[in-house]
PDB file of C-alpha atoms in Angstrom:
ATOM      1  CA  MET N 569      89.044 109.264 118.952  1.00  0.00           C
ATOM      2  CA  LEU N 570      90.859 110.404 115.887  1.00  0.00           C
ATOM      3  CA  VAL N 571      90.365 108.518 112.384  1.00  0.00           C
ATOM      4  CA  VAL N 572      92.287 108.805 109.461  1.00  0.00           C
ATOM      5  CA  LEU N 573      90.886 107.661 106.167  1.00  0.00           C
ATOM      6  CA  ASP N 574      92.749 106.444 103.193  1.00  0.00           C
ATOM      7  CA  SER N 575      91.367 106.921  99.777  1.00  0.00           C
ATOM      8  CA  ASN N 576      89.999 103.164  99.473  1.00  0.00           C
ATOM      9  CA  ILE N 577      88.110 103.355 102.707  1.00  0.00           C
ATOM     10  CA  PHE N 578      86.597 106.765 101.655  1.00  0.00           C
ATOM     11  CA  ILE N 579      85.520 105.325  98.514  1.00  0.00           C
ATOM     12  CA  PHE N 580      84.219 102.154  99.683  1.00  0.00           C
ATOM     13  CA  ALA N 581      82.098 104.208 102.033  1.00  0.00           C
ATOM     14  CA  LEU N 582      80.844 106.537  99.590  1.00  0.00           C
ATOM     15  CA  ARG N 583      79.908 103.835  97.217  1.00  0.00           C
ATOM     16  CA  ASP N 584      78.621 101.658 100.113  1.00  0.00           C
ATOM     17  CA  GLU N 585      80.357  98.665  99.014  1.00  0.00           C
ATOM     18  CA  MET N 586      81.565  97.501 102.503  1.00  0.00           C
ATOM     19  CA  SER N 587      79.322  98.135 105.495  1.00  0.00           C
ATOM     20  CA  PHE N 588      82.070  99.011 107.933  1.00  0.00           C
ATOM     21  CA  CYS N 589      83.456 101.726 105.617  1.00  0.00           C
ATOM     22  CA  ALA N 590      79.911 103.151 105.255  1.00  0.00           C
ATOM     23  CA  ASP N 591      79.626 103.068 109.200  1.00  0.00           C
ATOM     24  CA  ILE N 592      82.677 104.763 109.558  1.00  0.00           C
ATOM     25  CA  LEU N 593      81.550 107.606 107.449  1.00  0.00           C
ATOM     26  CA  LYS N 594      78.012 107.710 109.161  1.00  0.00           C
ATOM     27  CA  LEU N 595      79.563 108.025 112.688  1.00  0.00           C
ATOM     28  CA  SER N 596      82.196 110.534 111.562  1.00  0.00           C
ATOM     29  CA  GLY N 597      81.664 113.696 113.434  1.00  0.00           C
ATOM     30  CA  ILE N 598      79.437 112.091 116.022  1.00  0.00           C
ATOM     31  CA  LYS N 599      81.357 109.139 117.568  1.00  0.00           C
ATOM     32  CA  PHE N 600      84.889 110.353 116.516  1.00  0.00           C
ATOM     33  CA  ARG N 601      86.799 112.950 114.704  1.00  0.00           C
ATOM     34  CA  CYS N 602      87.695 111.947 111.115  1.00  0.00           C
ATOM     35  CA  ILE N 603      90.448 113.593 109.081  1.00  0.00           C
ATOM     36  CA  ILE N 604      91.790 113.025 105.649  1.00  0.00           C
ATOM     37  CA  PRO N 605      95.033 114.122 104.196  1.00  0.00           C
ATOM     38  CA  LYS N 606      94.544 116.777 101.039  1.00  0.00           C
ATOM     39  CA  MET N 607      96.156 114.045  98.749  1.00  0.00           C
ATOM     40  CA  VAL N 608      93.275 111.526  99.596  1.00  0.00           C
ATOM     41  CA  LEU N 609      90.703 114.097  98.623  1.00  0.00           C
ATOM     42  CA  LYS N 610      92.310 114.709  95.401  1.00  0.00           C
ATOM     43  CA  GLU N 611      92.918 110.841  94.664  1.00  0.00           C
ATOM     44  CA  VAL N 612      89.173 110.240  95.855  1.00  0.00           C
ATOM     45  CA  PHE N 613      87.770 112.796  93.699  1.00  0.00           C
ATOM     46  CA  GLU N 614      89.730 111.800  90.481  1.00  0.00           C
ATOM     47  CA  ARG N 615      88.810 108.133  90.927  1.00  0.00           C
ATOM     48  CA  LEU N 616      85.321 108.610  91.656  1.00  0.00           C
ATOM     49  CA  LYS N 617      84.803 110.834  88.435  1.00  0.00           C
ATOM     50  CA  VAL N 618      86.104 107.925  86.540  1.00  0.00           C
ATOM     51  CA  ILE N 619      84.075 105.198  88.275  1.00  0.00           C
ATOM     52  CA  GLU N 620      80.828 107.104  89.180  1.00  0.00           C
ATOM     53  CA  GLY N 621      80.796 110.872  87.172  1.00  0.00           C
ATOM     54  CA  LYS N 622      81.668 114.186  88.058  1.00  0.00           C
ATOM     55  CA  ASP N 623      78.351 114.760  90.369  1.00  0.00           C
ATOM     56  CA  PHE N 624      79.071 111.684  92.697  1.00  0.00           C
ATOM     57  CA  ALA N 625      82.741 112.848  92.881  1.00  0.00           C
ATOM     58  CA  SER N 626      81.600 116.287  94.111  1.00  0.00           C
ATOM     59  CA  PHE N 627      79.805 114.540  97.068  1.00  0.00           C
ATOM     60  CA  ALA N 628      83.050 113.816  98.595  1.00  0.00           C
ATOM     61  CA  VAL N 629      83.923 117.493  98.571  1.00  0.00           C
ATOM     62  CA  TYR N 630      80.444 118.249  99.889  1.00  0.00           C
ATOM     63  CA  LEU N 631      81.280 115.930 103.073  1.00  0.00           C
ATOM     64  CA  LEU N 632      84.228 118.275 103.842  1.00  0.00           C
ATOM     65  CA  HIS N 633      81.689 121.202 103.905  1.00  0.00           C
ATOM     66  CA  THR N 634      79.389 119.627 106.459  1.00  0.00           C
ATOM     67  CA  GLY N 635      82.000 119.153 108.790  1.00  0.00           C
ATOM     68  CA  GLN N 636      81.855 115.337 108.857  1.00  0.00           C
ATOM     69  CA  ILE N 637      85.413 115.070 107.859  1.00  0.00           C
ATOM     70  CA  GLU N 638      88.156 117.454 108.129  1.00  0.00           C
ATOM     71  CA  LEU N 639      90.685 118.122 105.485  1.00  0.00           C
ATOM     72  CA  ILE N 640      94.328 118.729 106.651  1.00  0.00           C
ATOM     73  CA  SER N 641      97.121 119.746 104.219  1.00  0.00           C
ATOM     74  CA  ASP N 642      99.625 116.803 103.754  1.00  0.00           C
ATOM     75  CA  GLU N 643     102.277 119.413 102.808  1.00  0.00           C
ATOM     76  CA  ILE N 644     103.009 120.023 106.584  1.00  0.00           C
ATOM     77  CA  ILE N 645     103.803 116.511 107.585  1.00  0.00           C
ATOM     78  CA  PRO N 646     107.521 116.514 108.470  1.00  0.00           C
ATOM     79  CA  GLN N 647     109.624 114.970 105.540  1.00  0.00           C
ATOM     80  CA  GLU N 648     111.678 112.879 107.491  1.00  0.00           C
ATOM     81  CA  MET N 649     108.515 111.032 108.700  1.00  0.00           C
ATOM     82  CA  ILE N 650     107.733 110.232 105.169  1.00  0.00           C
ATOM     83  CA  LEU N 651     111.196 109.287 104.480  1.00  0.00           C
ATOM     84  CA  LYS N 652     111.134 106.908 107.399  1.00  0.00           C
ATOM     85  CA  TYR N 653     108.287 105.060 105.818  1.00  0.00           C
ATOM     86  CA  LYS N 654     109.700 105.115 102.235  1.00  0.00           C
ATOM     87  CA  GLU N 655     112.938 103.561 103.663  1.00  0.00           C
ATOM     88  CA  LYS N 656     110.804 100.785 105.135  1.00  0.00           C
ATOM     89  CA  GLY N 657     109.587 100.035 101.657  1.00  0.00           C
ATOM     90  CA  ALA N 658     106.426 102.035 101.600  1.00  0.00           C
ATOM     91  CA  LYS N 659     105.191 103.555  98.070  1.00  0.00           C
ATOM     92  CA  LYS N 660     105.255 107.363  98.146  1.00  0.00           C
ATOM     93  CA  GLY N 661     101.382 107.611  98.766  1.00  0.00           C
ATOM     94  CA  ASP N 662     101.489 104.977 101.361  1.00  0.00           C
ATOM     95  CA  ALA N 663     104.537 106.707 103.097  1.00  0.00           C
ATOM     96  CA  ILE N 664     102.400 109.942 103.178  1.00  0.00           C
ATOM     97  CA  ILE N 665      99.619 108.217 104.730  1.00  0.00           C
ATOM     98  CA  ALA N 666     101.562 106.309 107.378  1.00  0.00           C
ATOM     99  CA  ALA N 667     103.341 109.602 108.342  1.00  0.00           C
ATOM    100  CA  PHE N 668     100.263 111.441 108.480  1.00  0.00           C
ATOM    101  CA  VAL N 669      98.775 108.867 110.875  1.00  0.00           C
ATOM    102  CA  GLU N 670     101.753 109.051 113.026  1.00  0.00           C
ATOM    103  CA  TRP N 671     102.076 112.890 112.643  1.00  0.00           C
ATOM    104  CA  VAL N 672      98.275 113.589 113.916  1.00  0.00           C
ATOM    105  CA  LYS N 673      98.368 110.725 116.427  1.00  0.00           C
ATOM    106  CA  ALA N 674      95.366 108.930 115.122  1.00  0.00           C
ATOM    107  CA  ASP N 675      94.006 106.134 117.050  1.00  0.00           C
TER     108      ASP N 675
END
């Protein structure tokens, strides 16, 4: 199974704000493969720096080094896929995530 995390789910998981989000992170790499587009990591890092501080934000980067979460460049998503979601009314970031999920064929 392939799972894509958006920035909110990733942050909720790291901060243990919602148990199902934390469970997703705990089981990542064990029960399923978890990937994020590069833009999500940037957004998570910036938001966590403000909310929790730089050291805690660095923990998100650490998870990538452990192999629990795979980072995939969002620059390789076909632009026509992103445009398709923008035309449906999605904001830029949401359109990128939606196109990414479709492109990687996430479950």
